[in-house]
Amino acid sequence: MESARIIATVTRIVRDVGIAEELAQDALVSALEQWPRSGVPDSPGAWLTAAAKHRAVDLVRRRETYARKLAEVGRTLDEASYDPEPSGPGDIDDDVLRLVFTTCHPVLSADARAALTLRLVGGLRTDEIARAFLVPEATVAARITRAKRTLARTGVEFEVPYGRERAARLGSVLEVVYLIFNEGYAATAGDDLLRPGLCEDALRLARGLAALMPGEGEAHGLCALLELQASRTPARTGPDGLPVLLAEQNRSRWNRLLVRRGYAALARAGDGRAYGPYALQAAIAACHARAASYEETDWATIAALYGRLGTLTPSPVVELNRAVAVSMTEGPAAALALVDALAGEPSLARYHLLPSVRGDLLARLGRTEEARAEFERAAALTRNESERELLRGRARKSGRA
């Protein structure tokens, strides 16, 4: 929970994200050694940050290559004060925002920027990042290692840039914030479907970016999307902890404050005819939020919005989502043809939602044995235990139909 803030603070001192990550890990190890004896401090985040800063100073003193920075480090420690917790849900830690823009520097490739930011800011493991990008774990590990070396070698400044440089990094920053939120909204692995801390971090970053760039429509679009998606959180799991499908969610449990915040952010995203990808996704989420029930949803508009999104950012995942909307307007047979056309997409080879959607369409067509096989295949592909149990339950239900 505290790692991003600690890494960001230490990066300000040592100007090297790789070293900062190591020092943050050292501070956590020190806590594991000391807290069982001394007790957990009143402000664990402040304790960890202070421990990491002390290690940074020691490192600077030991290494001749950092000797010229010693005076600056001393001034930083004397003058800076750190708030261990943001003062409210709309606030943002400035150092974390600087860390996001640093790890999204254009000296890195787009894939490396996203992987490094998810690792340092989102706290995701390498295998979780690999799952998010649908690439091998070794590939992600190599990207992260090379990215740290590149930032250190080129001496990238730890700052929030301005003007054209900020605009050049914005796309990567928005993408990474979205990926962090998605990992919290539907965890790729583990026992729990949700990782609320990641969702909250992403929301805080998105709100900060929108405030930083009030004239940037896509920053508001992303903020709107995350607010609207987060509004469903209370209804997304049942008492047993298993996921609840959108069609079966109790919409009275959706957080109406977040819904209103989402509507307001979408209104600031600009003219609907010129929406970017995030604003289009937010508009889709808004259609769901306005509907009193799953059946009453404006599926025709959602299908059209997915069509526009697919034109802007062609993706088999977008097409899969469009197929779901088509199934509600034109029927499951029409949607099944769209889904079957995606079967050969390499990026979807291990994407569990492809057989899951196909199983749902087959079940609606009365092809129960085929549906059962698809749900079982989807269960075998997912690494999230909650999703796996849900899919196995759907397979059993299809087998009894």
Short mmCIF file of C-alpha atoms in Angstrom, two decimals:
data_model
loop_
_atom_site.label_atom_id
_atom_site.label_comp_id
_atom_site.label_asym_id
_atom_site.label_seq_id
_atom_site.Cartn_x
_atom_site.Cartn_y
_atom_site.Cartn_z
CA MET A 1 0.00 0.00 0.00
CA GLU A 2 2.82 2.41 0.80
CA SER A 3 5.38 1.30 -1.78
CA ALA A 4 4.54 3.83 -4.52
CA ARG A 5 4.76 6.77 -2.12
CA ILE A 6 8.03 5.52 -0.60
CA ILE A 7 9.63 4.89 -4.00
CA ALA A 8 8.51 8.32 -5.21
CA THR A 9 9.95 10.07 -2.17
CA VAL A 10 13.28 8.26 -2.37
CA THR A 11 13.50 8.82 -6.13
CA ARG A 12 13.46 12.55 -5.43
CA ILE A 13 16.63 12.02 -3.38
CA VAL A 14 18.64 9.47 -5.40
CA ARG A 15 17.24 10.31 -8.87
CA ASP A 16 17.22 6.63 -9.84
CA VAL A 17 13.98 4.62 -9.76
CA GLY A 18 15.80 1.28 -9.67
CA ILE A 19 17.82 2.24 -6.60
CA ALA A 20 14.73 3.82 -5.03
CA GLU A 21 12.81 0.56 -5.39
CA GLU A 22 15.64 -1.37 -3.72
CA LEU A 23 15.77 1.10 -0.82
CA ALA A 24 11.99 0.89 -0.37
CA GLN A 25 12.25 -2.89 -0.18
CA ASP A 26 15.07 -2.57 2.38
CA ALA A 27 12.80 -0.37 4.52
CA LEU A 28 10.04 -2.98 4.38
CA VAL A 29 12.47 -5.70 5.44
CA SER A 30 13.59 -3.52 8.35
CA ALA A 31 9.95 -3.11 9.40
CA LEU A 32 9.44 -6.87 9.37
CA GLU A 33 12.47 -7.22 11.64
CA GLN A 34 11.69 -4.39 14.07
CA TRP A 35 7.89 -4.11 14.34
CA PRO A 36 7.33 -7.54 15.95
CA ARG A 37 9.54 -6.32 18.83
CA SER A 38 8.66 -2.61 18.99
CA GLY A 39 5.07 -2.69 17.73
CA VAL A 40 3.55 -1.11 14.62
CA PRO A 41 4.05 2.70 14.72
CA ASP A 42 1.12 5.10 14.67
CA SER A 43 2.03 6.18 11.12
CA PRO A 44 3.52 3.13 9.37
CA GLY A 45 3.85 4.98 6.06
CA ALA A 46 5.84 7.81 7.64
CA TRP A 47 8.09 5.28 9.45
CA LEU A 48 8.79 3.39 6.22
CA THR A 49 9.44 6.60 4.29
CA ALA A 50 11.86 7.84 6.95
CA ALA A 51 13.68 4.50 7.01
CA ALA A 52 14.03 4.53 3.22
CA LYS A 53 15.27 8.14 3.25
CA HIS A 54 17.93 7.32 5.85
CA ARG A 55 19.12 4.45 3.66
CA ALA A 56 19.23 6.81 0.70
CA VAL A 57 21.46 9.20 2.63
CA ASP A 58 23.75 6.35 3.68
CA LEU A 59 23.98 5.20 0.08
CA VAL A 60 24.84 8.69 -1.13
CA ARG A 61 27.58 8.94 1.47
CA ARG A 62 29.05 5.55 0.57
CA ARG A 63 29.17 5.96 -3.17
CA GLU A 64 31.59 8.45 -4.60
CA THR A 65 29.49 8.80 -7.72
CA TYR A 66 26.78 10.40 -5.59
CA ALA A 67 29.07 12.56 -3.47
CA ARG A 68 28.19 15.72 -5.39
CA LYS A 69 24.56 15.26 -4.40
CA LEU A 70 25.17 15.02 -0.66
CA ALA A 71 24.63 18.70 0.08
CA GLU A 72 21.39 18.68 -1.92
CA VAL A 73 20.19 15.60 -0.07
CA GLY A 74 20.85 17.27 3.27
CA ARG A 75 18.83 20.32 2.27
CA THR A 76 16.00 18.13 1.03
CA LEU A 77 15.80 16.23 4.31
CA ASP A 78 15.91 19.43 6.37
CA GLU A 79 13.36 21.38 4.34
CA ALA A 80 10.89 18.78 3.12
CA SER A 81 7.94 17.54 5.12
CA TYR A 82 5.90 14.53 4.09
CA ASP A 83 2.27 13.78 4.77
CA PRO A 84 2.01 10.00 5.19
CA GLU A 85 -1.60 9.98 3.97
CA PRO A 86 -3.44 12.11 1.40
CA SER A 87 -5.84 14.42 3.21
CA GLY A 88 -8.85 13.36 1.19
CA PRO A 89 -10.04 11.09 -1.63
CA GLY A 90 -9.57 13.83 -4.22
CA ASP A 91 -6.01 14.68 -3.17
CA ILE A 92 -2.89 13.35 -4.82
CA ASP A 93 0.63 12.83 -3.58
CA ASP A 94 2.84 15.14 -5.69
CA ASP A 95 5.80 12.76 -5.54
CA VAL A 96 3.67 9.89 -6.84
CA LEU A 97 2.49 12.07 -9.73
CA ARG A 98 6.13 12.95 -10.49
CA LEU A 99 6.98 9.25 -10.39
CA VAL A 100 4.23 8.48 -12.93
CA PHE A 101 5.48 11.12 -15.36
CA THR A 102 9.09 9.99 -14.85
CA THR A 103 8.34 6.36 -15.61
CA CYS A 104 6.34 7.47 -18.67
CA HIS A 105 9.25 9.42 -20.16
CA PRO A 106 9.53 9.19 -23.98
CA VAL A 107 13.08 7.77 -23.76
CA LEU A 108 11.30 4.51 -22.94
CA SER A 109 9.22 2.46 -25.33
CA ALA A 110 5.45 2.53 -24.79
CA ASP A 111 5.47 -1.04 -23.48
CA ALA A 112 8.35 -0.32 -21.10
CA ARG A 113 6.66 2.81 -19.73
CA ALA A 114 3.49 0.93 -18.89
CA ALA A 115 5.30 -2.06 -17.37
CA LEU A 116 7.61 0.06 -15.19
CA THR A 117 4.82 2.30 -13.92
CA LEU A 118 2.60 -0.65 -13.06
CA ARG A 119 5.51 -2.17 -11.15
CA LEU A 120 6.58 0.93 -9.22
CA VAL A 121 3.33 2.87 -8.86
CA GLY A 122 0.75 0.10 -9.00
CA GLY A 123 2.80 -2.40 -7.00
CA LEU A 124 1.90 -5.19 -9.42
CA ARG A 125 4.01 -8.31 -9.69
CA THR A 126 5.69 -9.15 -12.98
CA ASP A 127 3.25 -12.00 -13.68
CA GLU A 128 0.26 -9.69 -13.10
CA ILE A 129 1.65 -7.15 -15.55
CA ALA A 130 2.28 -9.90 -18.09
CA ARG A 131 -1.35 -10.98 -17.74
CA ALA A 132 -2.57 -7.42 -18.26
CA PHE A 133 -0.57 -7.13 -21.50
CA LEU A 134 -1.17 -10.73 -22.60
CA VAL A 135 2.60 -11.32 -23.03
CA PRO A 136 5.09 -13.76 -21.43
CA GLU A 137 6.34 -12.94 -17.93
CA ALA A 138 9.98 -13.00 -19.08
CA THR A 139 9.21 -10.30 -21.62
CA VAL A 140 7.81 -8.00 -18.94
CA ALA A 141 10.75 -8.65 -16.60
CA ALA A 142 13.19 -7.70 -19.35
CA ARG A 143 11.24 -4.53 -20.16
CA ILE A 144 11.29 -3.39 -16.54
CA THR A 145 15.02 -4.05 -16.14
CA ARG A 146 15.89 -2.20 -19.36
CA ALA A 147 13.60 0.70 -18.46
CA LYS A 148 15.30 1.26 -15.09
CA ARG A 149 18.72 1.21 -16.73
CA THR A 150 17.63 3.63 -19.45
CA LEU A 151 16.23 6.16 -16.97
CA ALA A 152 19.43 5.98 -14.90
CA ARG A 153 21.70 6.25 -17.95
CA THR A 154 19.90 9.21 -19.51
CA GLY A 155 19.48 11.14 -16.26
CA VAL A 156 15.73 11.76 -16.62
CA GLU A 157 14.56 14.50 -14.26
CA PHE A 158 12.11 13.57 -11.49
CA GLU A 159 9.38 16.11 -12.29
CA VAL A 160 5.95 16.83 -13.71
CA PRO A 161 6.76 18.30 -17.14
CA TYR A 162 5.05 21.24 -18.83
CA GLY A 163 3.83 22.20 -22.29
CA ARG A 164 4.61 19.92 -25.20
CA GLU A 165 6.63 17.51 -23.09
CA ARG A 166 3.67 16.93 -20.77
CA ALA A 167 1.38 16.38 -23.77
CA ALA A 168 3.86 13.88 -25.23
CA ARG A 169 3.73 11.75 -22.08
CA LEU A 170 0.02 12.08 -21.38
CA GLY A 171 -1.12 9.10 -23.46
CA SER A 172 1.20 6.71 -21.62
CA VAL A 173 0.26 8.17 -18.24
CA LEU A 174 -3.47 7.72 -18.91
CA GLU A 175 -2.92 4.18 -20.16
CA VAL A 176 -0.99 3.19 -17.07
CA VAL A 177 -3.53 4.69 -14.67
CA TYR A 178 -6.24 2.76 -16.50
CA LEU A 179 -4.28 -0.50 -16.27
CA ILE A 180 -3.69 0.02 -12.53
CA PHE A 181 -7.42 0.52 -12.04
CA ASN A 182 -8.27 -2.55 -14.10
CA GLU A 183 -5.99 -4.75 -12.01
CA GLY A 184 -7.78 -3.53 -8.90
CA TYR A 185 -11.22 -3.87 -10.50
CA ALA A 186 -10.70 -7.44 -11.69
CA ALA A 187 -7.52 -8.96 -10.27
CA THR A 188 -5.70 -11.24 -12.70
CA ALA A 189 -4.73 -13.71 -9.97
CA GLY A 190 -5.32 -14.57 -6.33
CA ASP A 191 -8.34 -15.44 -4.24
CA ASP A 192 -10.17 -12.10 -4.41
CA LEU A 193 -11.83 -10.52 -7.41
CA LEU A 194 -11.12 -6.97 -6.21
CA ARG A 195 -8.03 -5.13 -5.03
CA PRO A 196 -9.65 -1.92 -3.75
CA GLY A 197 -6.35 -0.22 -2.90
CA LEU A 198 -5.31 -0.22 -6.55
CA CYS A 199 -8.68 1.21 -7.62
CA GLU A 200 -8.35 4.00 -5.06
CA ASP A 201 -4.79 4.79 -6.16
CA ALA A 202 -5.86 4.94 -9.79
CA LEU A 203 -8.85 7.14 -8.99
CA ARG A 204 -6.65 9.52 -7.00
CA LEU A 205 -4.16 9.72 -9.89
CA ALA A 206 -6.93 10.23 -12.46
CA ARG A 207 -8.51 13.04 -10.45
CA GLY A 208 -5.11 14.67 -10.03
CA LEU A 209 -4.38 14.48 -13.75
CA ALA A 210 -7.77 15.99 -14.60
CA ALA A 211 -7.12 18.86 -12.17
CA LEU A 212 -3.61 19.34 -13.57
CA MET A 213 -4.88 19.52 -17.17
CA PRO A 214 -8.41 20.98 -17.10
CA GLY A 215 -8.44 21.49 -20.87
CA GLU A 216 -7.50 17.89 -21.74
CA GLY A 217 -10.67 16.00 -22.64
CA GLU A 218 -9.18 12.54 -22.35
CA ALA A 219 -7.95 13.19 -18.80
CA HIS A 220 -11.56 13.97 -17.86
CA GLY A 221 -12.73 11.00 -19.93
CA LEU A 222 -10.50 8.61 -18.01
CA CYS A 223 -11.61 10.13 -14.72
CA ALA A 224 -15.25 9.68 -15.73
CA LEU A 225 -14.66 6.07 -16.74
CA LEU A 226 -12.99 5.16 -13.46
CA GLU A 227 -15.63 6.93 -11.34
CA LEU A 228 -18.44 5.10 -13.14
CA GLN A 229 -16.73 1.72 -13.04
CA ALA A 230 -15.84 2.11 -9.37
CA SER A 231 -19.47 2.95 -8.58
CA ARG A 232 -20.39 -0.72 -9.20
CA THR A 233 -17.90 -2.12 -6.69
CA PRO A 234 -20.37 -2.74 -3.80
CA ALA A 235 -22.53 -4.91 -6.06
CA ARG A 236 -19.80 -6.83 -7.88
CA THR A 237 -19.33 -9.57 -5.28
CA GLY A 238 -21.85 -11.59 -3.29
CA PRO A 239 -21.79 -12.59 0.39
CA ASP A 240 -19.65 -15.61 -0.55
CA GLY A 241 -17.07 -13.36 -2.23
CA LEU A 242 -17.82 -14.70 -5.71
CA PRO A 243 -18.31 -12.29 -8.63
CA VAL A 244 -21.83 -11.15 -9.48
CA LEU A 245 -22.42 -10.74 -13.21
CA LEU A 246 -23.54 -7.31 -14.45
CA ALA A 247 -26.91 -8.75 -15.47
CA GLU A 248 -27.53 -9.96 -11.91
CA GLN A 249 -26.19 -7.01 -9.90
CA ASN A 250 -28.42 -5.13 -7.47
CA ARG A 251 -28.13 -1.65 -8.96
CA SER A 252 -29.46 -0.02 -5.83
CA ARG A 253 -26.07 -0.86 -4.31
CA TRP A 254 -24.18 1.13 -6.94
CA ASN A 255 -22.52 4.18 -5.40
CA ARG A 256 -24.61 7.10 -6.66
CA LEU A 257 -22.05 9.69 -5.54
CA LEU A 258 -19.44 8.12 -7.82
CA VAL A 259 -22.02 7.91 -10.59
CA ARG A 260 -22.69 11.65 -10.30
CA ARG A 261 -18.97 12.37 -10.25
CA GLY A 262 -18.61 10.27 -13.39
CA TYR A 263 -21.38 12.16 -15.17
CA ALA A 264 -19.76 15.49 -14.21
CA ALA A 265 -16.33 14.39 -15.44
CA LEU A 266 -17.82 13.13 -18.72
CA ALA A 267 -19.50 16.51 -19.23
CA ARG A 268 -16.06 18.13 -18.93
CA ALA A 269 -14.59 15.73 -21.52
CA GLY A 270 -15.92 17.87 -24.37
CA ASP A 271 -18.19 17.41 -27.36
CA GLY A 272 -19.49 13.85 -27.55
CA ARG A 273 -18.92 13.78 -31.30
CA ALA A 274 -15.18 14.24 -30.71
CA TYR A 275 -14.71 11.89 -27.76
CA GLY A 276 -11.42 10.05 -27.46
CA PRO A 277 -11.13 6.38 -26.43
CA TYR A 278 -11.47 6.92 -22.68
CA ALA A 279 -14.42 9.28 -23.03
CA LEU A 280 -16.12 6.76 -25.33
CA GLN A 281 -15.67 4.02 -22.74
CA ALA A 282 -17.01 6.40 -20.10
CA ALA A 283 -20.05 7.08 -22.29
CA ILE A 284 -20.64 3.30 -22.44
CA ALA A 285 -20.38 3.07 -18.66
CA ALA A 286 -22.80 6.00 -18.37
CA CYS A 287 -25.36 4.10 -20.46
CA HIS A 288 -25.18 1.25 -17.96
CA ALA A 289 -25.46 3.65 -15.01
CA ARG A 290 -28.58 5.33 -16.42
CA ALA A 291 -30.42 2.04 -16.98
CA ALA A 292 -32.74 0.81 -14.24
CA SER A 293 -31.96 -2.80 -15.17
CA TYR A 294 -29.76 -4.86 -17.46
CA GLU A 295 -32.64 -5.47 -19.87
CA GLU A 296 -33.55 -1.77 -20.04
CA THR A 297 -30.02 -0.75 -21.02
CA ASP A 298 -29.68 1.18 -24.28
CA TRP A 299 -27.77 -1.63 -25.98
CA ALA A 300 -28.07 -0.11 -29.45
CA THR A 301 -26.19 3.00 -28.30
CA ILE A 302 -23.60 0.86 -26.53
CA ALA A 303 -23.01 -1.21 -29.68
CA ALA A 304 -22.61 2.01 -31.69
CA LEU A 305 -20.17 3.43 -29.15
CA TYR A 306 -18.10 0.25 -29.27
CA GLY A 307 -18.09 0.57 -33.06
CA ARG A 308 -16.65 4.09 -32.75
CA LEU A 309 -14.14 2.89 -30.18
CA GLY A 310 -13.03 0.08 -32.48
CA THR A 311 -12.43 2.60 -35.25
CA LEU A 312 -10.24 4.77 -33.00
CA THR A 313 -8.39 1.93 -31.28
CA PRO A 314 -8.86 -1.36 -33.17
CA SER A 315 -8.67 -4.24 -30.70
CA PRO A 316 -10.05 -7.78 -30.49
CA VAL A 317 -11.09 -7.04 -26.88
CA VAL A 318 -13.19 -4.07 -28.06
CA GLU A 319 -14.75 -6.28 -30.73
CA LEU A 320 -15.54 -8.93 -28.11
CA ASN A 321 -17.31 -6.32 -25.99
CA ARG A 322 -19.20 -5.07 -29.03
CA ALA A 323 -20.38 -8.63 -29.65
CA VAL A 324 -21.97 -8.70 -26.18
CA ALA A 325 -23.92 -5.54 -27.01
CA VAL A 326 -24.90 -6.96 -30.41
CA SER A 327 -26.24 -10.07 -28.70
CA MET A 328 -28.74 -7.86 -26.83
CA THR A 329 -29.90 -6.03 -29.96
CA GLU A 330 -29.66 -8.62 -32.74
CA GLY A 331 -29.64 -11.87 -30.75
CA PRO A 332 -27.01 -14.41 -29.67
CA ALA A 333 -26.60 -15.98 -33.12
CA ALA A 334 -25.44 -12.70 -34.68
CA ALA A 335 -23.05 -12.13 -31.79
CA LEU A 336 -21.69 -15.68 -31.95
CA ALA A 337 -20.57 -15.09 -35.53
CA LEU A 338 -18.58 -12.05 -34.35
CA VAL A 339 -17.03 -14.00 -31.47
CA ASP A 340 -16.10 -16.96 -33.68
CA ALA A 341 -14.29 -14.55 -36.00
CA LEU A 342 -11.99 -13.69 -33.07
CA ALA A 343 -11.01 -17.30 -32.35
CA GLY A 344 -7.75 -17.03 -34.27
CA GLU A 345 -6.54 -13.82 -32.61
CA PRO A 346 -3.16 -14.62 -30.99
CA SER A 347 -3.64 -12.01 -28.23
CA LEU A 348 -6.84 -13.76 -27.13
CA ALA A 349 -5.39 -17.28 -27.09
CA ARG A 350 -5.30 -17.33 -23.28
CA TYR A 351 -7.90 -14.64 -22.60
CA HIS A 352 -10.54 -16.32 -20.45
CA LEU A 353 -13.31 -13.88 -21.36
CA LEU A 354 -13.39 -15.13 -24.97
CA PRO A 355 -14.63 -18.65 -24.08
CA SER A 356 -16.72 -17.14 -21.27
CA VAL A 357 -18.63 -14.89 -23.67
CA ARG A 358 -18.90 -17.70 -26.19
CA GLY A 359 -20.28 -20.02 -23.50
CA ASP A 360 -22.93 -17.47 -22.56
CA LEU A 361 -24.03 -17.10 -26.19
CA LEU A 362 -24.16 -20.87 -26.69
CA ALA A 363 -26.23 -21.28 -23.52
CA ARG A 364 -28.71 -18.68 -24.76
CA LEU A 365 -28.96 -20.64 -28.02
CA GLY A 366 -29.73 -23.84 -26.10
CA ARG A 367 -26.42 -25.50 -27.04
CA THR A 368 -25.78 -26.49 -23.43
CA GLU A 369 -23.03 -29.10 -23.85
CA GLU A 370 -20.96 -26.74 -25.99
CA ALA A 371 -21.59 -23.97 -23.46
CA ARG A 372 -20.40 -26.19 -20.60
CA ALA A 373 -17.16 -26.94 -22.45
CA GLU A 374 -16.54 -23.23 -23.06
CA PHE A 375 -17.13 -22.30 -19.41
CA GLU A 376 -14.74 -25.06 -18.34
CA ARG A 377 -12.13 -23.79 -20.78
CA ALA A 378 -12.56 -20.26 -19.44
CA ALA A 379 -12.18 -21.55 -15.85
CA ALA A 380 -8.94 -23.27 -16.80
CA LEU A 381 -7.55 -20.06 -18.30
CA THR A 382 -8.28 -17.61 -15.49
CA ARG A 383 -5.85 -17.34 -12.57
CA ASN A 384 -8.33 -15.61 -10.29
CA GLU A 385 -9.91 -18.10 -7.88
CA SER A 386 -13.18 -16.17 -7.56
CA GLU A 387 -13.66 -16.03 -11.31
CA ARG A 388 -12.69 -19.67 -11.66
CA GLU A 389 -15.34 -20.75 -9.16
CA LEU A 390 -17.98 -18.62 -10.90
CA LEU A 391 -17.14 -20.15 -14.27
CA ARG A 392 -17.15 -23.68 -12.89
CA GLY A 393 -20.57 -22.98 -11.42
CA ARG A 394 -21.84 -21.82 -14.81
CA ALA A 395 -20.39 -24.97 -16.39
CA ARG A 396 -22.23 -27.15 -13.86
CA LYS A 397 -25.43 -25.23 -14.45
CA SER A 398 -25.12 -25.68 -18.21
CA GLY A 399 -24.51 -29.40 -17.76
CA ARG A 400 -27.78 -29.73 -15.84
CA ALA A 401 -29.81 -27.74 -18.39
#
